[in-house]
Amino acid sequence: MLFDIKNETLPREEIRKVQLVRLQQTCDRLYNTVPFYRKRFDELGIKPRDIRTLDDLQRIPFTTKQDLRNHYPYGLFSVPREHLARVHASSGTTGQAVVVGYTQRDLKNFGDLAARCMCASGVTPDDIVHVAYGYGLFTGGLGAHDGAEALGAMVVPASGGATRRQAQLIRDLGATVLACTPSFALHLWEAGMEQGINFRDLPLKIGVFGGEPWSSTMRHSMEEKMGIDAHNIYGLSEIMGPGVAIDCLEHTGLHLWEDHFLAEIIDPVTGEQLPEGEVGELVITTLTKEGSPLLRYRTRDLTSIDYSPCRCGRTHLRLSRFAGRTDDMLIIRGVNVFPQQIEKLLMSNEGVSPNYLIVVDRQGTLDTIEVQVEVTESTFHDQIGRMQKLQKDLQENIKEFCGVTAKVRLMEPHSIARSGGKATRVVDNRPKD
């Protein structure tokens, strides 16, 4: 089933034609309405009319999150404030908040693209979608909500928190789809099990999870525990929100909707474009956004592109499962370490739960890393010798595959703090030099 058959199955040549027209329109709009972009074009000595091919996009500098922060709140908006229908914003936990604007047309596209994603994951108008993303300035809740409604499904707008109550609602209302962050999905599953509610016994069949990185190993663990088919929905506030891409029923990569977004993969150090199949940083140009369009926005997400046809029939490119983020990367004694690498190693061991915390510190001049991971109930009450062996195995695996020596601390079940939104996976206590 496809939500938008015509556009989701466009031949590649047609996709490129649509992209070029919309890229030219976007460049023209930004040049005439946003001083930041006009200045960039003028400094390069080019005009929007000089963008004659998709390759000409490389002549334009990247846009970064810092650019958005520097022009907070409305400096990069391309329409007057009275033409905006809604704004969303990032939390601003690592700096000045980033505000993005939506016109009525933007909101229509947002809902339709989120609906495309829902449909690609198997959601139908007959489903009941329990939305446990946070509602408010975060794009997750309203994005998933509008997508499910656009598809014609019934929505339960649960938002975050109140896990015991939400587990009861999932059971009582007969939800067939759960939309939230993967860590909160596991939190809900735990809350259900504590009350004798086993998600495997419920009508629940599909998970639409996003908002934070998670490994394929974690996905398989969630599917086994919850009895669902789990899908990775991708979005970011600066571009739109959830609905930019998702993995379809084939689970062979995330379809990115190329009639609305132009994707590039670049070397995160040199900025040069990389060929199909090579892992690098994802860069996105919005092609239909009116409120706050962006040219060549550096997402910091590491992935690769696959243009080959998908068995589902959709022709839009697929992104590989994200390998991490350039700004989530930890440098431990000169070694680059991504939290997802450690997560994958943890989840490949029986007796370990998906709840973990990486604590980075400094002793004297030496960086240290400790991985705190909860064990299952049965493992916690098992023989001490087996716990010691598990701890030793985990430490050796991290050393072998990540190249760093880490202390592993096995934690009692439910001892690591849960979150109603994105899970905290890393605490970096090193002094900020």
CSV table of N, CA and C in Angstrom, one decimal, residues 93 181 183 212 339 354-359 372 416-428:
chain,number,residue,atom,x,y,z
A,93,THR,N,19.4,22.4,24.6
A,93,THR,CA,20.2,21.9,25.7
A,93,THR,C,21.7,22.1,25.4
A,181,THR,N,9.8,7.4,21.0
A,181,THR,CA,11.2,7.1,20.9
A,181,THR,C,11.4,5.6,21.3
A,183,SER,N,13.6,4.2,23.2
A,183,SER,CA,13.8,4.0,24.6
A,183,SER,C,12.5,4.1,25.4
A,212,GLU,N,15.8,9.4,18.3
A,212,GLU,CA,17.1,9.1,18.9
A,212,GLU,C,17.7,7.9,18.2
A,339,PRO,N,28.4,6.0,20.5
A,339,PRO,CA,27.6,5.3,21.5
A,339,PRO,C,26.9,4.1,20.8
A,354,PRO,N,18.2,-3.3,27.4
A,354,PRO,CA,18.6,-2.2,26.5
A,354,PRO,C,18.9,-0.9,27.2
A,355,ASN,N,18.9,-0.9,28.6
A,355,ASN,CA,19.1,0.4,29.3
A,355,ASN,C,20.5,0.5,29.7
A,356,TYR,N,21.2,1.5,29.3
A,356,TYR,CA,22.6,1.7,29.6
A,356,TYR,C,23.0,3.1,29.6
A,357,LEU,N,24.1,3.4,30.2
A,357,LEU,CA,24.6,4.8,30.3
A,357,LEU,C,26.1,4.7,30.2
A,358,ILE,N,26.7,5.6,29.3
A,358,ILE,CA,28.1,5.7,29.1
A,358,ILE,C,28.6,7.0,29.8
A,359,VAL,N,29.5,6.8,30.8
A,359,VAL,CA,30.0,7.9,31.6
A,359,VAL,C,31.5,8.1,31.2
A,372,GLN,N,27.7,1.6,32.1
A,372,GLN,CA,26.8,1.1,33.1
A,372,GLN,C,25.6,0.5,32.3
A,416,ILE,N,18.8,2.4,36.3
A,416,ILE,CA,19.2,3.6,35.4
A,416,ILE,C,17.9,4.4,35.2
A,417,ALA,N,18.0,5.7,35.4
A,417,ALA,CA,16.9,6.6,35.2
A,417,ALA,C,16.3,6.5,33.8
A,418,ARG,N,14.9,6.4,33.7
A,418,ARG,CA,14.2,6.5,32.5
A,418,ARG,C,13.8,7.9,32.1
A,419,SER,N,13.5,8.1,30.8
A,419,SER,CA,13.1,9.4,30.4
A,419,SER,C,11.8,9.2,29.6
A,420,GLY,N,10.9,10.3,29.7
A,420,GLY,CA,9.7,10.3,28.9
A,420,GLY,C,9.9,10.7,27.5
A,421,GLY,N,11.1,11.1,27.1
A,421,GLY,CA,11.4,11.5,25.8
A,421,GLY,C,12.6,10.8,25.3
A,422,LYS,N,13.6,11.6,24.8
A,422,LYS,CA,14.9,11.0,24.3
A,422,LYS,C,15.7,10.5,25.5
A,423,ALA,N,16.2,9.3,25.4
A,423,ALA,CA,17.0,8.8,26.5
A,423,ALA,C,18.4,9.4,26.6
A,424,THR,N,18.9,9.6,27.8
A,424,THR,CA,20.3,10.1,28.0
A,424,THR,C,21.2,8.9,27.9
A,425,ARG,N,22.0,8.8,27.0
A,425,ARG,CA,22.9,7.7,26.8
A,425,ARG,C,24.4,8.0,27.2
A,426,VAL,N,24.7,9.3,27.2
A,426,VAL,CA,26.1,9.7,27.5
A,426,VAL,C,26.1,10.8,28.5
A,427,VAL,N,27.0,10.6,29.5
A,427,VAL,CA,27.3,11.7,30.4
A,427,VAL,C,28.8,12.0,30.3
A,428,ASP,N,29.2,13.1,29.9
A,428,ASP,CA,30.6,13.5,29.7
A,428,ASP,C,31.0,14.5,30.8
